[in-house]
Short mmCIF file of C-alpha atoms in Angstrom, two decimals:
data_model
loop_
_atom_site.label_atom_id
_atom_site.label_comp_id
_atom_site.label_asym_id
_atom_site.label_seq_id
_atom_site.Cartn_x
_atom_site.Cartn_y
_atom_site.Cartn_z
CA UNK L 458 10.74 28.32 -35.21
CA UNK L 459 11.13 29.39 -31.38
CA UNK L 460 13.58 32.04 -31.13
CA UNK L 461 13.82 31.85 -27.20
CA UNK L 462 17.71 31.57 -26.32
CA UNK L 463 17.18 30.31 -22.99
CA UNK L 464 15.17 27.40 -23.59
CA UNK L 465 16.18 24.29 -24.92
CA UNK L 466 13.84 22.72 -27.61
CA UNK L 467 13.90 19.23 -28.14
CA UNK L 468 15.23 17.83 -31.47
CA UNK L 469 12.35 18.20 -34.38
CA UNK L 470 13.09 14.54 -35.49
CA UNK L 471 12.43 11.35 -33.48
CA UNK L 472 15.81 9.49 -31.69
CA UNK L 473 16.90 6.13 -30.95
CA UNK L 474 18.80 4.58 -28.56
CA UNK L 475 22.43 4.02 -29.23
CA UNK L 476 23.47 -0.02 -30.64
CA UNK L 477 26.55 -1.10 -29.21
CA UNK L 478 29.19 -3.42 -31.80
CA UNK L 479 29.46 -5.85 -29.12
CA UNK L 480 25.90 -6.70 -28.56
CA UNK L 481 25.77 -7.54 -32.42
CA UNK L 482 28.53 -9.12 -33.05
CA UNK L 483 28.44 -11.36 -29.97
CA UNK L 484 24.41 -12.50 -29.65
CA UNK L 485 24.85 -14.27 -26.14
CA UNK L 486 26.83 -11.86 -24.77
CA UNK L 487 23.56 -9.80 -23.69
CA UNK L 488 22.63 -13.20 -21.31
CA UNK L 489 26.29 -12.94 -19.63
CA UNK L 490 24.94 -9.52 -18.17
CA UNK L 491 22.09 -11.44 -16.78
CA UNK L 492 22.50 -11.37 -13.06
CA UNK L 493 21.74 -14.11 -10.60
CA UNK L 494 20.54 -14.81 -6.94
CA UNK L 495 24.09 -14.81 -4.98
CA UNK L 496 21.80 -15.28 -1.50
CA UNK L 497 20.15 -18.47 -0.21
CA UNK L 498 16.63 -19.49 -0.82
CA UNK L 499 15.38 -18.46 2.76
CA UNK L 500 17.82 -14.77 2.87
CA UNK L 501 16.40 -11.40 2.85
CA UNK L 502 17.84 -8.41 1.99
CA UNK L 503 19.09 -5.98 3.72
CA UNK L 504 17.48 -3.36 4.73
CA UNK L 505 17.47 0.91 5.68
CA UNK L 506 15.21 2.48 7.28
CA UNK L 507 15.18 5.76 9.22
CA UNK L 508 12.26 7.56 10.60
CA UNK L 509 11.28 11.75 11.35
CA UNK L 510 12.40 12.54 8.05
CA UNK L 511 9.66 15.30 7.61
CA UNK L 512 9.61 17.84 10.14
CA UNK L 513 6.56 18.89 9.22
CA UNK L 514 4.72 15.82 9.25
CA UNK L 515 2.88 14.20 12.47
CA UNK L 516 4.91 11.12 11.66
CA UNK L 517 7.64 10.00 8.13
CA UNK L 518 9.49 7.23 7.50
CA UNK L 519 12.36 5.73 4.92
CA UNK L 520 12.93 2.88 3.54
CA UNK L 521 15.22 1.45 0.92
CA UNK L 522 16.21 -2.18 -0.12
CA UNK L 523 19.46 -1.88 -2.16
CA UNK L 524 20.36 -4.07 -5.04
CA UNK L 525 21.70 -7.42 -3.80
CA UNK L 526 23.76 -8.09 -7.29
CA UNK L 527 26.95 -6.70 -7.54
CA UNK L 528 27.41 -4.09 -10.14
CA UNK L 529 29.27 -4.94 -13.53
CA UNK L 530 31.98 -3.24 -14.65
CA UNK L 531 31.19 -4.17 -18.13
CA UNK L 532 28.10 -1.98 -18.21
CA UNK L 533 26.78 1.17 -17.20
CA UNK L 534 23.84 -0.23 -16.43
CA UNK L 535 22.44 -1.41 -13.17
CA UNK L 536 21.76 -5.32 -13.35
CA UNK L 537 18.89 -4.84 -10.39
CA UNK L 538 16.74 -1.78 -9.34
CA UNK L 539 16.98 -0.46 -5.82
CA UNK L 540 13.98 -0.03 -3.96
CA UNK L 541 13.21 3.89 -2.32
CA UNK L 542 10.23 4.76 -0.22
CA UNK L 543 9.32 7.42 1.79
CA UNK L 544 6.22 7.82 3.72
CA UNK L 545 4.45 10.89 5.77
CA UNK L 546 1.62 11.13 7.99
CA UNK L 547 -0.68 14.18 8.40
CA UNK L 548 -2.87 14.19 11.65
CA UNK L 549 -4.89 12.89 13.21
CA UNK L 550 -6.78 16.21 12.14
CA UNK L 551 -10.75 16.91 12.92
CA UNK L 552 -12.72 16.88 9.81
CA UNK L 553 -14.34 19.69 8.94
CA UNK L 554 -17.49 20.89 10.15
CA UNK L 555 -19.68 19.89 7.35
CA UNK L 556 -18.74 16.10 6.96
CA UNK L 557 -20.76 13.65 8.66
CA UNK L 558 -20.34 12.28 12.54
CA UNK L 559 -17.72 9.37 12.06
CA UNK L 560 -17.39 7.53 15.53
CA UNK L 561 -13.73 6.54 14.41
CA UNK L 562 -10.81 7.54 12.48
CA UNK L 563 -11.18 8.21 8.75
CA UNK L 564 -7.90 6.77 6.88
CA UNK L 565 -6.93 8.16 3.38
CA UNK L 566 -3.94 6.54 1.70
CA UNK L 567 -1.89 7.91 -1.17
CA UNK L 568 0.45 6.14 -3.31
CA UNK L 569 2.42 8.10 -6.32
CA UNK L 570 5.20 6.84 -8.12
CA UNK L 571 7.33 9.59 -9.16
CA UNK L 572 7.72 10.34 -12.81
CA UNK L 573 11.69 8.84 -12.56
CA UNK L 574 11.01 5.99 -10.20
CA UNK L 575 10.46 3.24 -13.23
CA UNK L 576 12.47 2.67 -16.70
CA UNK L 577 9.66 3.94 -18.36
CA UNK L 578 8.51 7.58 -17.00
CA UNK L 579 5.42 8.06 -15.29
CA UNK L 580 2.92 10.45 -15.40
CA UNK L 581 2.07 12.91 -13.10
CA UNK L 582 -1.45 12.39 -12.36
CA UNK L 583 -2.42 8.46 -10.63
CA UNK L 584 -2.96 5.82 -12.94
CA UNK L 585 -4.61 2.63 -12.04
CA UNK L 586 -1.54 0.59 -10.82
CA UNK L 587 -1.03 3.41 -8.39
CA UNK L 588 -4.95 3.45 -6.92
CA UNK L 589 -5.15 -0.31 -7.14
CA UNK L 590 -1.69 -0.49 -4.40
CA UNK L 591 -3.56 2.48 -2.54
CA UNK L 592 -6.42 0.17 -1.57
CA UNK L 593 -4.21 -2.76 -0.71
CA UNK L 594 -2.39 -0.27 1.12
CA UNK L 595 -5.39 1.30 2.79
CA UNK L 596 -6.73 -2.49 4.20
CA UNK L 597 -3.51 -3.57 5.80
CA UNK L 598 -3.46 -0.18 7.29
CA UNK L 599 -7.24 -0.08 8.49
CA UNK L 600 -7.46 -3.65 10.88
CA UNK L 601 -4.19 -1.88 12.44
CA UNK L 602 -5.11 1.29 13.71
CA UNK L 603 -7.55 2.54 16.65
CA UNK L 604 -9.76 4.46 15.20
CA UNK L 605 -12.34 4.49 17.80
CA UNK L 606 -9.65 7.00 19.81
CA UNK L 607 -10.43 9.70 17.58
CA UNK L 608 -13.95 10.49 16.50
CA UNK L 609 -14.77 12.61 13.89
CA UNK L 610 -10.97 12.85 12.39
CA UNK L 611 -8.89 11.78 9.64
CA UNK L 612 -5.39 10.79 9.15
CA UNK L 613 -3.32 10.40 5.70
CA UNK L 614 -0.55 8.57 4.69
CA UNK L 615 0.99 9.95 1.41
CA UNK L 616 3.80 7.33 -0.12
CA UNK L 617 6.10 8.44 -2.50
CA UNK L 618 7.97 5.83 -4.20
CA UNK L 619 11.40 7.32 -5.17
CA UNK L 620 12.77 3.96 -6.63
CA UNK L 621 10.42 0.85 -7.57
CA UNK L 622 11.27 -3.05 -8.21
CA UNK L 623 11.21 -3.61 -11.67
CA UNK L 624 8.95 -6.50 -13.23
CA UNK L 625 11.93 -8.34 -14.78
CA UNK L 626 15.72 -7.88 -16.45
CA UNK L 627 15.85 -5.28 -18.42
CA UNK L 628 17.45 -7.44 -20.88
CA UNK L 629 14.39 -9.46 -21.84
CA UNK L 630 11.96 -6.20 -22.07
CA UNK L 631 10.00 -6.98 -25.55
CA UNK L 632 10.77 -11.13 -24.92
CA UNK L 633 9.39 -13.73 -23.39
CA UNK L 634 9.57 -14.32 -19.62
CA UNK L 635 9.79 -11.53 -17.10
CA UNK L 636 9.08 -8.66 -19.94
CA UNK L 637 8.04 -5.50 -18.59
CA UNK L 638 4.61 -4.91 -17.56
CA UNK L 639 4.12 -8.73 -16.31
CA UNK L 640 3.59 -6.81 -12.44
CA UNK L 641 6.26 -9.10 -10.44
CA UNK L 642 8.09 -6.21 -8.89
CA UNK L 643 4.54 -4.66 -7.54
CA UNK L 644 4.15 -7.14 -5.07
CA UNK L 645 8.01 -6.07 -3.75
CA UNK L 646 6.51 -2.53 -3.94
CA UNK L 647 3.66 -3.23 -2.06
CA UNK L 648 5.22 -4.94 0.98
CA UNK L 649 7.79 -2.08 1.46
CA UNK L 650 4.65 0.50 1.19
CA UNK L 651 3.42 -1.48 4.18
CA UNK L 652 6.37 -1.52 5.88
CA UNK L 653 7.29 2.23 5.55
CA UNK L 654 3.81 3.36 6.26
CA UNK L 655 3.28 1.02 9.41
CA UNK L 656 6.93 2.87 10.57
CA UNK L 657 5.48 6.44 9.78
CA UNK L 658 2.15 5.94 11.25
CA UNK L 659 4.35 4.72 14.55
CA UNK L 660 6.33 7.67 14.39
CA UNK L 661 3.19 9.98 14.47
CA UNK L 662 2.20 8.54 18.25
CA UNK L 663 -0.90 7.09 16.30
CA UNK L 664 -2.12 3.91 18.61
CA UNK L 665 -2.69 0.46 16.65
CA UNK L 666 -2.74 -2.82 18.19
CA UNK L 667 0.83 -3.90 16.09
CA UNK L 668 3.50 -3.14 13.95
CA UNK L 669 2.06 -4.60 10.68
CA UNK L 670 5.18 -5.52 7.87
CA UNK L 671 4.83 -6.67 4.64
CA UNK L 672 6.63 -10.07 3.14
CA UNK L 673 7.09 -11.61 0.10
CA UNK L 674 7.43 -15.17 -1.34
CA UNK L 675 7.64 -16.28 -4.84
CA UNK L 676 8.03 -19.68 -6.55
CA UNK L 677 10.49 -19.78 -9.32
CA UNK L 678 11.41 -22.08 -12.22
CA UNK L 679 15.10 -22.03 -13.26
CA UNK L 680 15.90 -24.23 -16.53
CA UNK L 681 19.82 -24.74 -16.22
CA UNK L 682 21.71 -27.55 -17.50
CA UNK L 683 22.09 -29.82 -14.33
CA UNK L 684 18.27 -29.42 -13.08
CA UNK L 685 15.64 -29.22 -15.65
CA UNK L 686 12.90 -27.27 -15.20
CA UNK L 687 13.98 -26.94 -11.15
CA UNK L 688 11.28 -25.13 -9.24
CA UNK L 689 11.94 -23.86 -5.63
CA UNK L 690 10.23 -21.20 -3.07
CA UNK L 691 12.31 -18.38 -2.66
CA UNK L 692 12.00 -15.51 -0.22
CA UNK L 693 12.62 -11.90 -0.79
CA UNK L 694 12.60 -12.79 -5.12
CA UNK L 695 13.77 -9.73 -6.94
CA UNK L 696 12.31 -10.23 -10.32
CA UNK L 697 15.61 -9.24 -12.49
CA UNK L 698 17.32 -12.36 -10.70
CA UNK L 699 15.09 -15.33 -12.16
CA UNK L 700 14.48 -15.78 -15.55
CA UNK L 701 10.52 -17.16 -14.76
CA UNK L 702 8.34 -16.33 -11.90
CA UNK L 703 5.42 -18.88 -11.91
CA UNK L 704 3.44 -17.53 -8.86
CA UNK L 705 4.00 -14.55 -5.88
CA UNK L 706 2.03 -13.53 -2.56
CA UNK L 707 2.58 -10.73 -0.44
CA UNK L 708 1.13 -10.20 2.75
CA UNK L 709 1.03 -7.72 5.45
CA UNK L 710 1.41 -9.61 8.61
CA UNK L 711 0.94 -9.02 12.71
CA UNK L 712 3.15 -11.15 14.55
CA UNK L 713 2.19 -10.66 18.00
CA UNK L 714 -1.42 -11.62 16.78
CA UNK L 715 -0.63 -13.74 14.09
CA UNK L 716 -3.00 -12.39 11.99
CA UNK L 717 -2.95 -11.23 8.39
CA UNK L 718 -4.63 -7.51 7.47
CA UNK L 719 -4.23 -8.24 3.43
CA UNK L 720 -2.60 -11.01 1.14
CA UNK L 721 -2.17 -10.36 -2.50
CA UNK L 722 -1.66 -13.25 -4.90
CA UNK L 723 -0.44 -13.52 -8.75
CA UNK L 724 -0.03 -16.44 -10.96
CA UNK L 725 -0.51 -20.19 -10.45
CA UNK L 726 0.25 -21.03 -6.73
CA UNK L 727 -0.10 -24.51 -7.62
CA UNK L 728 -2.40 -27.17 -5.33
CA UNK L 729 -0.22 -25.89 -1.93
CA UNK L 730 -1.28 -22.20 -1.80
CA UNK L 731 -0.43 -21.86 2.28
CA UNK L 732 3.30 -23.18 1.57
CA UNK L 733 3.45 -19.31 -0.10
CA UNK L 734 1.58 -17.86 2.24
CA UNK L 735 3.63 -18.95 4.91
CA UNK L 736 6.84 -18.09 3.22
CA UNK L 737 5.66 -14.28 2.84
CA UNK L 738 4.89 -14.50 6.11
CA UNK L 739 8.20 -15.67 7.34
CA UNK L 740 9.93 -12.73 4.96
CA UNK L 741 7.42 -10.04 7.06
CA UNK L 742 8.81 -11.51 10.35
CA UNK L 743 12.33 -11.08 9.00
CA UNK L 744 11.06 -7.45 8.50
CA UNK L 745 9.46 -6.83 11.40
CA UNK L 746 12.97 -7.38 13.72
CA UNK L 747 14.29 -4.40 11.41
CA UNK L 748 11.50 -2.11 11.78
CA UNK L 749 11.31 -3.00 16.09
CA UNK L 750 15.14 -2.21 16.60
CA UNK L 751 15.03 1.60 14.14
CA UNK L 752 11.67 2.38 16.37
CA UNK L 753 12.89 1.33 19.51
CA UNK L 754 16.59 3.31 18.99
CA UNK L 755 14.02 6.37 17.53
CA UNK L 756 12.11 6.29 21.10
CA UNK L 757 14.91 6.58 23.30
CA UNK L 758 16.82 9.45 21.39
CA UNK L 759 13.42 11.37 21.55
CA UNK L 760 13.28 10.69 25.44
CA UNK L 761 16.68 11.48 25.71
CA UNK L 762 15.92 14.82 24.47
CA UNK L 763 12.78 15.81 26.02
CA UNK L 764 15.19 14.42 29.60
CA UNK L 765 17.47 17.16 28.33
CA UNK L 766 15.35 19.70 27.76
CA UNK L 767 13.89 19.20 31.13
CA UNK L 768 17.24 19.01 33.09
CA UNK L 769 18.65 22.32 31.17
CA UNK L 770 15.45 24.10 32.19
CA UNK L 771 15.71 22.81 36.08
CA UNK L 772 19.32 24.06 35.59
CA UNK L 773 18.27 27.10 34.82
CA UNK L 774 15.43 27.66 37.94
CA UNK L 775 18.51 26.71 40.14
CA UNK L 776 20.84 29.33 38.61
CA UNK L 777 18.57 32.20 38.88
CA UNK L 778 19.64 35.23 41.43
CA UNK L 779 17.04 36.56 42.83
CA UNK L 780 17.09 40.27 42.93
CA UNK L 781 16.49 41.98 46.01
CA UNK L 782 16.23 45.89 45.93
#
């Protein structure tokens, strides 16, 4: 037995989750807490994002998708996840002396989930999920940047995801339909990673040839009593909102080129693959007018400072006396 007073030990015996009378006695009311997709088919959600959040980073960006269901005051508990991002940018640095010539820019990309960012905690160390959106990550990022500009360097973009999409309700976790684990709410996760980093990298002065965003588009199946089996393209989805998800792309898009850096697909897209495709694409474009207006009002405070700066210190040569013995 530990006899240290100021540490709290954990109960010896194993504990379960409290059952409430209601959820017993009524069966469906669990489905009434179900929530559902208040916005049109072609509406994206809102969005935050703010840049120079890290002083001591080249470059840092934040973004965060709120919940578009209102919350219940039946229940404690939220009916959709919020999504949280945050993104740094360290260099461009010069390698060190004993890695090999590299006539451009050597990109490194880093994407943790933190250990409270899902229902179920994560670990501390990168699992696979977190690698695999690393490399999608990594090729949006790398037909974006210059990277013949600086030779023999590297730059790296750490993303820390404080809040992620979840895969489903958290209703039907252990069911049938969106259960957790089916990997709907990674595509979400994904876009925003592009979006953020693309943000953080402009905020570091780092040259590319666009602003790349990421989209989404996912084609649902609602069963409901007036339209059977009704299946429609939505934009934006947010997996707690539909009860089945047959297919989802995300994309990471350059409109001003019209060119796609990566596209990520899941499930059956059906014999008309490009209609999704060009829905993600559309939601990136809706993204894209966000992210333009937060860098362009970023710019112009910066310039408005360094004009400052430089009219205090003129101020200054003007006011000096000179002293004449």
């Amino acid at each position: 037995m530990n006899t240290d007073r100021r540490r709290n030990n954990a109960p010896p015996g194993g504990t379960s989750a409290p059952l409430f009378a209601r959820t017993i006695r009524e069966p469906g009311y669990l489905q009434t807490l179900r929530p559902s997709r208040s916005r049109g088919t072609s509406e994206l959600r809102k969005i935050f994002l703010q840049t120079s959040i890290v002083p001591s980073a080249s470059g840092s960006a934040y973004l965060e998708i709120p919940s578009s269901s209102p919350p219940t005051t039946s229940t404690l508990i939220a009916p959709t996840s919020t999504l949280k991002i945050t993104a740094s940018v360290q260099g461009p640095k010069p390698l060190p002396r004993s890695a090999p010539f590299s006539p451009s820019l050597l990109l490194t990309t880093t994407v943790k989930f933190a250990p409270f960012a899902t229902r179920q905690r994560r670990g501390y160390i990168r699992d696979t999920t977190e690698r695999d959106l690393g490399v999608h990550l990594e090729t949006a990022l790398r037909g974006v940047i210059i990277g013949e500009r600086w030779p023999k360097s590297g730059v790296e973009v750490v993303v820390t995801i404080l809040e992620g999409d979840e895969d489903g309700w958290w209703g039907d976790s252990g069911t049938e339909g969106n259960a957790t684990g089916s990997g709907w709410g990674l595509l979400n996760v994904l876009a925003g990673c592009i979006t953020v980093a693309s943000a953080a990298i402009t905020d570091a002065g780092i040259d590319c040839v666009d602003v790349v965003t990421g989209g989404v588009a996912a084609i649902t199946q609602n069963q409901d009593a007036q339209a059977q089996n009704s299946i429609a393209r939505v934009l934006d989805p947010c997996p707690a909102e539909h009860k089945e998800i047959v297919s989802a792309c995300a994309v990471a898009y350059l409109a001003s080129r019209d060119e796609i850096t990566e596209i990520w697909m899941k499930g059956d897209c059906g014999q008309d693959p490009d209609a999704l495709i060009e829905g993600a694409i559309h939601s990136a474009v809706g993204s894209l007018a966000v992210v333009k207006e937060v860098l362009l009002e970023a710019f112009q405070a910066k310039f408005q400072e360094q004009l400052d700066a430089g009219e205090s210190g003129l101020k200054r040569k003007v006011d000096d006396v000179d002293m004449i013995g």
